[in-house]
Amino acid sequence: MRIFSKLYIALILSLIYLPMFVLVINSFNQSKYGIKWGGFTTSWYTKLFNNDGLIQAALNSLTVSVIAATAATVIGTLAAVALHRYQFKGKALLSSMVFVAMLTPEIVMAIALLIVFISLGITLGFISLVIAHITFCLPFVIVAVYARLKEFDMRMLNAAKDLGASELRIFIEIILPLILPAVISGWLLSFTLSLDDVIVSAFVTGPGYEILPLKVYSMVKVGVSPEVNAISTLLLVVSLTIVIISQLLIRKDKTQ
Amino acid sequence: MKLNNFTFNCGIFKCLAIGLASLWLTLFVFFPSVLVMITSFLTRDPQNTVALPVNIANYQKAFDPLYLQVFLDSLTMSVLATICCLLIAYPFALAISKLDKRLQAIALFLMIVPFWTNSLVRTYAIQFILGKQGLINKALLALDAIDKPLQLMYTQGAVIIGLCYILLPFMVLPLFSSLEKLDSKLQLAAQDLGANAWQRFWHITIPLTMPGIVAGCLMVLLPSMGMYYIADLLGGAKNLLLGNVIKTQFLNTRDWPFGSAFSVLLMLLLAFMLWLYFRAAKFANKQGGLGDANF
């Protein structure tokens, strides 16, 4: 019984990683159609780096993701602290909005934001992308930071307050250092979510502002090609690195 | 949330902490949802995308047999994907919950990592397995089980496989978090009373993990209806999922009111399923799943 359950775990995990593994291998395959192994090459990557449109889209994506992740982390961290520490009118409303934002299917959020941007007269492009990305990252940051806040001892905050520390000082000198791992992992996860998003971005971007996931999406729709393999591998490596860092942060933090 | 409440009994920091997020979520979550609802009752207009006469024509159109069929078909796809996911994930989560702590952490880590990686790229990668030149066809051809490659891509089956593949962690995590909380003493007690393994599983494990099961199903079913790129890449250019229908209405046909009506229906479905979830959680009289899934 024991051995069967271990085998089953191994089977599922390898099925999960198999397609990604084949993709990475094929991105170094000289043979254009990936049917047979035609020898090792990095020429698909060279070709990629000479594609100006793709590089521009990647830079645009990085800009949007860094800004969106940073803003979502600031707003989300503050919100998590507020939800954890304070009693205020509308607290239940705020937490239910977080819950709704997290559970709303992306497609619904996408059209809702599109309608808002059009009715507020916000031009579709950079600004609308940043706003949309902050919105779908926000709940994840709040949940991550809130989970961390729940773990630590509240009494030291009361002690600080009794000694006359202001709320801002308590936040900067006590709360922030304690929740920093969760804040950083919140940022990293927002960054990957933003960098990977297709569904919402497809709706809220304008013709003048190309971003990487959408560009890749239009390439991928055509079918398997070596350039797509190469760019997909790069994206995979970027998000894998970030996820591993953030998971290690959480884990290290838990063992302390 | 009244302003005077802020100015009288909170400092700048507290105001900022509460205010920023409240403002953001009101402006970009609450307000948009209201606008979608309003739009769904408006009429399509070639110049301004939407125009007045308020009516329920869009809903009537959505319940027209033609679109009702599309709605039901895409729901069927998502439900099938959810069931497949549950059948694969339950034994998986159960097996993980029985591992010792160190191996458990590793298995969960390996499970969570793809959860955060690019799902578009992972969907694309499935073509290497299911395609005409993919691993399955190559293996079957090599074994002489078939003479010519099977058409696995661009089928409904491929879309269901893709949805399962992308959404599996969403099912595993809530299941695991409720399996982890099971009290092993109950199993021992049942065993003493003569229950066999199957009876123990069916009468103890399943009912007690019901919140996890429902939470996992919700977390797979809801996103699955919107993931139009999986249907585009693996199912060909057919309107297989609700997401494809909504996307076509918004970006191609430019019938925003009708597209909005479809998403309002989707939200109603969501509300109904949340209600079911809280019923199930109450039934098992135990929290687990949605609230504390570890992500």
Coordinates of C-alpha atoms in Angstrom, one line a residue:
Chain A
M1 CA 0.0 0.0 0.0
R2 CA 2.8 2.4 1.1
I3 CA 4.8 1.8 -2.1
F4 CA 1.7 2.2 -4.3
S5 CA 1.0 5.6 -2.8
K6 CA 4.6 6.7 -3.3
L7 CA 4.6 5.5 -6.8
Y8 CA 1.4 7.4 -7.5
I9 CA 2.9 10.6 -6.1
A10 CA 5.9 10.1 -8.3
L11 CA 3.8 9.4 -11.4
I12 CA 1.7 12.5 -11.0
L13 CA 4.6 14.8 -10.3
S14 CA 6.5 13.5 -13.3
L15 CA 3.5 13.9 -15.5
I16 CA 3.4 17.5 -14.3
Y17 CA 7.0 18.2 -15.2
L18 CA 7.2 16.1 -18.4
P19 CA 5.8 18.6 -20.9
M20 CA 7.9 21.4 -19.5
F21 CA 11.0 19.1 -19.7
V22 CA 10.3 18.2 -23.4
L23 CA 9.8 21.9 -24.1
V24 CA 13.1 22.9 -22.6
I25 CA 15.0 20.1 -24.5
N26 CA 13.4 21.1 -27.8
S27 CA 14.4 24.7 -27.4
F28 CA 18.0 23.5 -27.9
N29 CA 17.1 21.2 -30.7
Q30 CA 18.7 22.0 -34.1
S31 CA 15.9 20.2 -35.9
K32 CA 13.3 22.8 -36.7
Y33 CA 10.2 20.7 -36.2
G34 CA 11.3 19.0 -33.1
I35 CA 10.6 15.5 -34.5
K36 CA 14.1 14.1 -34.0
W37 CA 17.1 15.3 -32.1
G38 CA 19.2 17.2 -34.6
G39 CA 22.0 18.3 -32.3
F40 CA 22.5 20.9 -29.7
T41 CA 22.1 24.6 -30.7
T42 CA 21.5 27.9 -29.1
S43 CA 20.7 29.6 -32.4
W44 CA 17.0 29.9 -31.5
Y45 CA 18.0 32.0 -28.6
T46 CA 20.3 34.2 -30.7
K47 CA 17.4 34.7 -33.1
L48 CA 15.2 35.7 -30.2
F49 CA 17.6 38.4 -29.0
N50 CA 17.7 39.9 -32.5
N51 CA 14.0 40.3 -32.6
D52 CA 13.5 44.0 -31.6
G53 CA 9.7 43.8 -31.3
L54 CA 10.0 40.9 -28.9
I55 CA 12.7 42.7 -26.8
Q56 CA 10.5 45.9 -26.7
A57 CA 7.5 43.8 -25.5
A58 CA 9.6 42.1 -22.9
L59 CA 10.8 45.5 -21.6
N60 CA 7.2 46.8 -21.5
S61 CA 6.2 43.7 -19.6
L62 CA 9.0 44.2 -17.0
T63 CA 8.0 47.8 -16.5
V64 CA 4.3 47.0 -16.0
S65 CA 5.1 44.0 -13.7
V66 CA 7.6 45.9 -11.5
I67 CA 5.3 48.8 -11.0
A68 CA 2.2 46.7 -10.5
A69 CA 3.9 44.3 -8.1
T70 CA 5.3 47.2 -6.0
A71 CA 2.1 49.1 -5.8
A72 CA 0.1 45.9 -5.0
T73 CA 2.6 45.0 -2.3
V74 CA 2.4 48.5 -0.6
I75 CA -1.4 48.7 -0.7
G76 CA -1.8 45.0 0.1
T77 CA 0.6 45.0 3.1
L78 CA -1.1 48.1 4.6
A79 CA -4.5 46.5 4.0
A80 CA -3.5 43.3 5.7
V81 CA -2.2 45.2 8.7
A82 CA -5.4 47.2 8.9
L83 CA -7.6 44.1 8.7
H84 CA -5.5 42.4 11.3
R85 CA -5.0 45.2 13.8
Y86 CA -7.8 47.7 13.6
Q87 CA -11.5 47.6 14.1
F88 CA -13.3 50.0 11.7
K89 CA -16.6 50.5 10.0
G90 CA -16.7 48.6 6.8
K91 CA -14.1 46.0 7.8
A92 CA -16.4 43.2 6.9
L93 CA -17.1 44.9 3.5
L94 CA -13.4 45.3 2.9
S95 CA -12.6 41.7 3.6
S96 CA -15.5 40.5 1.5
M97 CA -14.3 42.6 -1.4
V98 CA -10.9 40.9 -1.0
F99 CA -12.6 37.5 -1.1
V100 CA -14.7 38.4 -4.1
A101 CA -11.7 39.8 -6.0
M102 CA -9.8 36.6 -5.4
L103 CA -12.6 34.3 -6.5
T104 CA -13.8 36.3 -9.5
P105 CA -12.8 34.4 -12.6
E106 CA -10.2 36.4 -14.5
I107 CA -12.4 36.8 -17.5
V108 CA -15.1 38.5 -15.5
M109 CA -12.6 40.9 -13.9
A110 CA -11.2 41.6 -17.4
I111 CA -14.4 42.8 -18.9
A112 CA -15.4 44.6 -15.7
L113 CA -12.1 46.6 -15.8
L114 CA -12.5 47.2 -19.6
I115 CA -15.9 48.7 -19.0
V116 CA -14.6 50.9 -16.1
F117 CA -11.6 52.2 -18.2
I118 CA -13.8 53.1 -21.1
S119 CA -16.4 54.8 -18.9
L120 CA -13.8 56.7 -16.9
G121 CA -12.0 57.7 -20.1
I122 CA -8.7 56.0 -19.3
T123 CA -6.8 55.3 -22.5
L124 CA -6.1 51.6 -23.0
G125 CA -2.4 50.9 -22.8
F126 CA 0.2 51.3 -20.1
I127 CA -1.9 53.0 -17.4
S128 CA -4.8 50.6 -17.8
L129 CA -2.5 47.6 -17.7
V130 CA -0.9 48.7 -14.5
I131 CA -4.2 49.4 -12.8
A132 CA -5.6 46.0 -13.9
H133 CA -2.5 44.1 -12.8
I134 CA -2.5 45.8 -9.3
T135 CA -6.1 44.8 -8.9
F136 CA -5.6 41.1 -9.5
C137 CA -2.4 40.9 -7.5
L138 CA -3.7 42.8 -4.5
P139 CA -5.8 39.9 -2.9
F140 CA -2.8 37.6 -3.1
V141 CA -0.6 40.0 -1.2
I142 CA -3.2 40.7 1.4
V143 CA -3.8 36.9 2.0
A144 CA 0.0 36.2 2.2
V145 CA 0.7 39.0 4.6
Y146 CA -2.4 38.4 6.7
A147 CA -1.5 34.8 7.1
R148 CA 1.9 35.9 8.5
L149 CA 0.4 38.5 10.8
K150 CA -1.9 35.9 12.3
E151 CA 1.2 33.9 13.5
F152 CA 2.8 36.4 15.7
D153 CA 2.3 37.7 19.2
M154 CA 0.1 40.8 19.4
R155 CA 1.2 41.7 23.0
M156 CA 4.4 43.3 22.0
L157 CA 2.5 45.8 19.9
N158 CA 0.4 46.7 22.9
A159 CA 3.6 47.1 24.9
A160 CA 5.0 49.4 22.2
K161 CA 1.8 51.4 22.2
D162 CA 1.8 51.8 26.0
L163 CA 5.3 53.1 25.7
G164 CA 4.0 55.8 23.5
A165 CA 5.1 54.6 20.0
S166 CA 3.0 56.0 17.1
E167 CA 1.1 53.6 14.8
L168 CA 3.6 54.5 12.0
R169 CA 6.5 53.7 14.2
I170 CA 5.0 50.4 15.4
F171 CA 4.5 49.5 11.8
I172 CA 8.0 50.4 10.6
E173 CA 10.0 49.2 13.6
I174 CA 8.1 46.1 14.7
I175 CA 5.5 44.8 12.3
L176 CA 7.4 45.3 9.0
P177 CA 10.6 43.5 10.0
L178 CA 8.5 40.6 11.3
I179 CA 6.4 40.2 8.2
L180 CA 9.2 41.1 5.7
P181 CA 9.5 37.5 4.3
A182 CA 5.8 37.5 3.5
V183 CA 6.0 40.9 2.0
I184 CA 8.9 39.9 -0.2
S185 CA 7.2 36.7 -1.3
G186 CA 4.0 38.7 -1.9
W187 CA 6.0 41.0 -4.2
L188 CA 7.6 38.1 -6.1
L189 CA 4.3 36.3 -6.6
S190 CA 2.6 39.4 -7.8
F191 CA 5.5 40.0 -10.2
T192 CA 5.1 36.5 -11.7
L193 CA 1.3 36.7 -11.8
S194 CA 1.6 40.0 -13.6
L195 CA 4.4 38.8 -16.0
D196 CA 2.3 35.7 -16.9
D197 CA -1.1 37.2 -17.3
V198 CA -2.9 36.7 -20.6
I199 CA -6.6 36.8 -19.8
V200 CA -6.9 40.3 -18.2
S201 CA -4.2 41.9 -20.3
A202 CA -5.8 40.8 -23.6
F203 CA -8.8 43.0 -22.7
V204 CA -7.2 46.1 -21.2
T205 CA -4.2 46.7 -23.4
G206 CA -4.3 49.1 -26.3
P207 CA -2.8 48.8 -29.8
G208 CA 0.2 50.9 -29.0
Y209 CA 1.5 49.0 -26.1
E210 CA 2.7 45.4 -26.7
I211 CA 3.5 43.2 -23.8
L212 CA 5.3 39.8 -23.8
P213 CA 2.6 37.3 -22.7
L214 CA 0.2 38.6 -25.4
K215 CA 3.0 38.6 -28.0
V216 CA 3.9 35.0 -27.0
Y217 CA 0.2 34.1 -27.1
S218 CA -0.1 35.3 -30.7
M219 CA 3.0 33.3 -31.6
V220 CA 1.8 30.2 -29.7
K221 CA -1.5 30.2 -31.5
V222 CA 0.2 29.4 -34.8
G223 CA 1.6 26.2 -33.5
V224 CA 4.9 24.7 -32.4
S225 CA 8.0 26.7 -33.5
P226 CA 11.6 26.8 -32.3
E227 CA 11.5 30.5 -31.4
V228 CA 8.4 30.0 -29.3
N229 CA 10.2 27.1 -27.6
A230 CA 13.1 29.3 -26.8
I231 CA 11.0 32.3 -25.4
S232 CA 8.8 29.9 -23.5
T233 CA 11.8 28.3 -21.9
L234 CA 13.1 31.7 -20.9
L235 CA 9.7 32.6 -19.3
L236 CA 9.6 29.3 -17.5
V237 CA 13.1 29.8 -16.1
V238 CA 12.3 33.3 -14.9
S239 CA 9.1 32.3 -13.1
L240 CA 10.6 29.1 -11.7
T241 CA 13.5 31.1 -10.2
I242 CA 11.2 33.6 -8.6
V243 CA 8.8 31.0 -7.3
I244 CA 11.7 29.0 -5.8
I245 CA 13.1 32.0 -4.1
S246 CA 9.7 33.0 -2.7
Q247 CA 8.9 29.5 -1.5
L248 CA 12.3 29.2 0.2
L249 CA 11.7 32.5 1.9
I250 CA 8.4 31.3 3.3
R251 CA 9.9 28.0 4.3
K252 CA 13.0 29.4 6.0
D253 CA 10.8 31.8 7.8
K254 CA 8.6 29.0 9.1
T255 CA 11.5 27.0 10.4
Q256 CA 13.0 29.9 12.4
Chain B
M1 CA -17.1 53.8 6.0
K2 CA -17.7 57.4 6.9
L3 CA -15.0 60.0 6.6
N4 CA -15.7 61.6 10.0
N5 CA -15.0 58.2 11.6
F6 CA -11.5 58.5 10.2
T7 CA -10.7 62.1 11.2
F8 CA -11.8 61.7 14.7
N9 CA -10.4 58.5 15.9
C10 CA -7.5 57.4 13.7
G11 CA -4.1 58.7 12.9
I12 CA -2.7 59.2 9.4
F13 CA -1.2 55.8 9.2
K14 CA -4.4 54.0 10.1
C15 CA -6.4 56.1 7.6
L16 CA -3.9 55.4 4.9
A17 CA -3.8 51.6 5.6
I18 CA -7.6 51.3 5.6
G19 CA -8.3 54.0 3.0
L20 CA -5.9 52.9 0.2
A21 CA -7.1 49.4 -0.1
S22 CA -10.8 50.3 0.4
L23 CA -10.6 53.0 -2.3
W24 CA -8.8 50.7 -4.7
L25 CA -11.1 47.8 -4.2
T26 CA -14.2 50.0 -4.4
L27 CA -13.0 51.7 -7.6
F28 CA -11.7 48.6 -9.4
V29 CA -13.6 45.7 -8.0
F30 CA -16.9 46.8 -6.6
F31 CA -17.7 49.7 -9.0
P32 CA -16.8 47.6 -12.1
S33 CA -19.0 44.7 -11.0
V34 CA -21.9 47.2 -10.8
L35 CA -21.1 48.6 -14.2
V36 CA -21.1 45.1 -15.7
M37 CA -24.5 44.5 -14.3
I38 CA -25.8 47.8 -15.7
T39 CA -24.2 47.1 -19.1
S40 CA -25.9 43.8 -19.3
F41 CA -29.3 45.6 -19.3
L42 CA -28.3 48.0 -22.0
T43 CA -28.5 47.8 -25.8
R44 CA -25.7 47.3 -28.2
D45 CA -24.8 50.5 -30.2
P46 CA -22.4 50.6 -33.1
Q47 CA -21.1 54.1 -32.3
N48 CA -20.8 54.2 -28.5
T49 CA -20.6 50.4 -27.9
V50 CA -23.6 50.7 -25.5
A51 CA -26.8 52.7 -25.6
L52 CA -29.9 53.2 -23.5
P53 CA -33.1 51.5 -23.8
V54 CA -32.9 49.4 -20.6
N55 CA -34.2 45.9 -21.3
I56 CA -33.7 42.3 -20.6
A57 CA -33.2 41.3 -24.2
N58 CA -29.6 40.2 -23.6
Y59 CA -30.8 37.7 -21.0
Q60 CA -33.5 36.5 -23.3
K61 CA -30.9 36.0 -25.9
A62 CA -28.7 34.1 -23.5
F63 CA -31.5 31.7 -22.8
D64 CA -32.2 31.3 -26.5
P65 CA -31.8 27.6 -27.2
L66 CA -28.7 28.3 -29.4
Y67 CA -26.7 30.2 -26.7
L68 CA -28.2 28.1 -23.9
Q69 CA -26.6 25.1 -25.7
V70 CA -23.2 26.9 -25.8
F71 CA -23.5 27.8 -22.1
L72 CA -24.4 24.2 -21.2
D73 CA -21.7 22.7 -23.4
S74 CA -19.0 24.9 -21.9
L75 CA -20.3 24.2 -18.4
T76 CA -20.1 20.5 -19.2
M77 CA -16.5 20.8 -20.3
S78 CA -15.6 22.6 -17.0
V79 CA -17.5 20.1 -14.9
L80 CA -15.8 17.2 -16.6
A81 CA -12.4 18.8 -16.1
T82 CA -13.3 19.3 -12.4
I83 CA -14.4 15.7 -12.0
C84 CA -11.2 14.5 -13.6
C85 CA -9.2 16.8 -11.4
L86 CA -10.9 15.5 -8.3
L87 CA -10.4 11.9 -9.2
I88 CA -6.7 12.4 -9.9
A89 CA -6.1 14.8 -7.0
Y90 CA -7.9 13.0 -4.1
P91 CA -5.6 9.9 -4.1
F92 CA -2.7 12.2 -4.6
A93 CA -3.5 14.5 -1.7
L94 CA -4.3 11.4 0.4
A95 CA -1.0 9.8 -0.4
I96 CA 0.9 13.1 0.4
S97 CA -0.9 13.4 3.7
K98 CA 0.4 10.0 4.7
L99 CA 4.0 10.8 3.9
D100 CA 6.4 11.8 6.7
K101 CA 6.9 15.5 7.2
R102 CA 10.1 16.0 5.3
L103 CA 8.9 14.2 2.1
Q104 CA 5.6 15.9 2.5
A105 CA 7.2 19.3 2.3
I106 CA 9.2 18.3 -0.8
A107 CA 6.1 16.8 -2.6
L108 CA 4.0 19.9 -1.8
F109 CA 6.8 22.2 -2.9
L110 CA 7.1 20.3 -6.3
M111 CA 3.3 20.6 -6.5
I112 CA 3.2 24.4 -5.8
V113 CA 6.0 25.4 -8.1
P114 CA 4.1 24.9 -11.4
F115 CA 1.1 26.6 -9.8
W116 CA 2.9 29.9 -10.0
T117 CA 4.7 29.4 -13.3
N118 CA 3.5 30.6 -16.7
S119 CA 0.3 28.7 -17.5
L120 CA 0.3 29.8 -21.1
V121 CA 3.7 28.3 -21.6
R122 CA 2.6 25.1 -19.9
T123 CA -0.4 24.8 -22.0
Y124 CA 1.8 25.2 -25.1
A125 CA 4.0 22.5 -23.8
I126 CA 1.2 20.0 -23.7
Q127 CA 1.4 19.9 -27.5
F128 CA 4.6 18.1 -27.2
I129 CA 2.7 15.2 -25.5
L130 CA -0.6 15.2 -27.4
G131 CA 0.5 16.5 -30.9
K132 CA 0.8 14.4 -34.0
Q133 CA 4.5 14.3 -33.4
G134 CA 4.0 14.2 -29.6
L135 CA 5.3 11.6 -27.1
I136 CA 2.0 9.6 -27.0
N137 CA 1.8 9.1 -30.7
K138 CA 5.5 8.4 -31.0
A139 CA 5.3 5.8 -28.3
L140 CA 2.2 4.1 -29.7
L141 CA 3.7 4.1 -33.2
A142 CA 6.9 2.6 -31.9
L143 CA 4.9 -0.1 -30.2
D144 CA 3.0 -0.8 -33.4
A145 CA -0.2 -0.2 -31.5
I146 CA -1.4 2.2 -34.3
D147 CA -0.5 2.7 -37.9
K148 CA -1.0 6.4 -38.2
P149 CA -0.9 9.2 -35.5
L150 CA -4.1 9.7 -33.5
Q151 CA -5.8 13.0 -33.5
L152 CA -5.4 14.0 -29.9
M153 CA -5.0 17.7 -30.3
Y154 CA -7.9 20.0 -31.1
T155 CA -10.4 17.8 -29.4
Q156 CA -12.6 18.3 -26.4
G157 CA -10.5 15.7 -24.6
A158 CA -7.4 17.8 -25.1
V159 CA -9.1 20.8 -23.6
I160 CA -10.1 18.8 -20.6
I161 CA -6.6 17.4 -20.2
G162 CA -5.2 20.9 -20.4
L163 CA -7.6 22.3 -17.8
C164 CA -6.8 19.4 -15.5
Y165 CA -3.1 19.9 -16.0
I166 CA -3.2 23.7 -15.3
L167 CA -5.7 23.6 -12.4
L168 CA -4.6 20.4 -10.6
P169 CA -2.8 22.3 -7.7
F170 CA -5.9 24.3 -7.0
M171 CA -7.6 21.0 -6.3
V172 CA -4.8 19.3 -4.4
L173 CA -4.1 22.2 -1.9
P174 CA -7.6 22.5 -0.3
L175 CA -7.9 18.7 -0.3
F176 CA -4.6 18.3 1.4
S177 CA -5.4 21.0 4.0
S178 CA -8.5 19.2 5.1
L179 CA -7.0 15.7 4.9
E180 CA -4.2 16.9 7.1
K181 CA -6.6 17.9 9.8
L182 CA -8.2 14.4 10.0
D183 CA -8.0 12.9 13.4
S184 CA -6.3 9.5 13.1
K185 CA -8.0 8.3 16.3
L186 CA -11.3 8.2 14.3
Q187 CA -9.8 5.7 11.9
L188 CA -8.5 3.5 14.8
A189 CA -11.9 3.6 16.5
A190 CA -13.6 2.5 13.3
Q191 CA -11.1 -0.2 12.8
D192 CA -11.7 -1.5 16.3
L193 CA -15.4 -1.6 15.6
G194 CA -14.7 -3.7 12.6
A195 CA -15.0 -1.3 9.7
N196 CA -12.9 -2.3 6.7
A197 CA -10.6 0.1 4.8
W198 CA -13.3 1.0 2.2
Q199 CA -16.0 1.6 4.9
R200 CA -13.6 3.8 6.9
F201 CA -12.8 5.8 3.7
W202 CA -16.4 6.2 2.7
H203 CA -17.9 6.9 6.1
I204 CA -15.2 8.9 7.8
T205 CA -12.6 10.3 5.4
I206 CA -14.9 11.5 2.6
P207 CA -17.5 13.2 4.8
L208 CA -14.9 14.9 7.0
T209 CA -13.0 16.2 4.0
M210 CA -16.2 17.5 2.3
P211 CA -15.2 21.2 2.7
G212 CA -11.9 20.5 1.0
I213 CA -13.6 18.6 -1.8
V214 CA -16.1 21.4 -2.4
A215 CA -13.4 24.1 -2.1
G216 CA -11.2 22.3 -4.5
C217 CA -14.0 21.8 -7.0
L218 CA -14.9 25.5 -6.8
M219 CA -11.3 26.6 -7.3
V220 CA -11.1 24.4 -10.4
L221 CA -14.5 24.9 -11.8
L222 CA -14.6 28.7 -11.6
P223 CA -11.3 29.6 -13.3
S224 CA -11.8 26.7 -15.8
M225 CA -14.8 28.4 -17.3
G226 CA -12.8 31.5 -18.2
M227 CA -9.5 30.1 -19.4
Y228 CA -10.1 30.7 -23.1
Y229 CA -6.5 30.3 -24.1
I230 CA -6.5 26.6 -23.2
A231 CA -9.5 26.1 -25.5
D232 CA -7.8 28.2 -28.2
L233 CA -4.6 26.4 -28.1
L234 CA -5.7 22.8 -27.5
G235 CA -9.3 22.8 -28.8
G236 CA -8.8 24.8 -32.0
A237 CA -10.8 27.9 -32.7
K238 CA -14.1 26.7 -31.4
N239 CA -16.2 28.4 -28.7
L240 CA -15.6 25.6 -26.2
L241 CA -15.5 27.5 -23.0
L242 CA -17.6 30.3 -21.6
G243 CA -14.5 32.4 -21.6
N244 CA -14.3 32.1 -25.4
V245 CA -17.9 33.1 -25.8
I246 CA -17.4 36.2 -23.6
K247 CA -14.1 37.1 -25.3
T248 CA -15.7 36.8 -28.7
Q249 CA -18.6 39.1 -27.7
F250 CA -16.2 41.7 -26.3
L251 CA -13.3 41.7 -28.7
N252 CA -14.7 40.5 -32.0
T253 CA -18.5 40.9 -32.2
R254 CA -18.3 44.0 -29.9
D255 CA -21.6 43.2 -28.3
W256 CA -20.7 44.3 -24.8
P257 CA -24.2 44.1 -23.3
F258 CA -24.6 40.5 -24.4
G259 CA -21.1 39.6 -23.2
S260 CA -21.9 41.3 -19.9
A261 CA -25.1 39.3 -19.5
F262 CA -23.0 36.1 -19.9
S263 CA -20.6 37.2 -17.2
V264 CA -23.4 38.1 -14.9
L265 CA -24.7 34.6 -15.4
L266 CA -21.3 33.3 -14.6
M267 CA -21.2 35.4 -11.4
L268 CA -24.6 34.1 -10.4
L269 CA -23.3 30.6 -10.8
L270 CA -20.3 31.6 -8.6
A271 CA -22.6 32.9 -5.9
F272 CA -24.6 29.7 -6.0
M273 CA -21.5 27.6 -5.7
L274 CA -20.2 29.7 -2.8
W275 CA -23.5 29.1 -1.1
L276 CA -23.1 25.4 -1.6
Y277 CA -19.6 25.6 -0.2
F278 CA -20.6 27.3 3.0
R279 CA -23.4 24.7 3.3
A280 CA -20.9 21.9 3.0
A281 CA -18.5 23.6 5.5
K282 CA -21.3 23.9 7.9
F283 CA -22.3 20.3 7.4
A284 CA -18.9 19.1 8.3
N285 CA -18.8 21.7 11.1
K286 CA -15.2 22.4 10.5
Q287 CA -13.2 25.0 8.7
G288 CA -10.8 24.0 6.0
G289 CA -10.2 24.7 2.3
L290 CA -10.8 28.1 0.9
G291 CA -9.9 30.2 3.9
D292 CA -6.7 28.4 4.7
A293 CA -5.5 26.8 1.6
N294 CA -1.8 27.3 1.8
F295 CA -0.8 29.6 -1.1

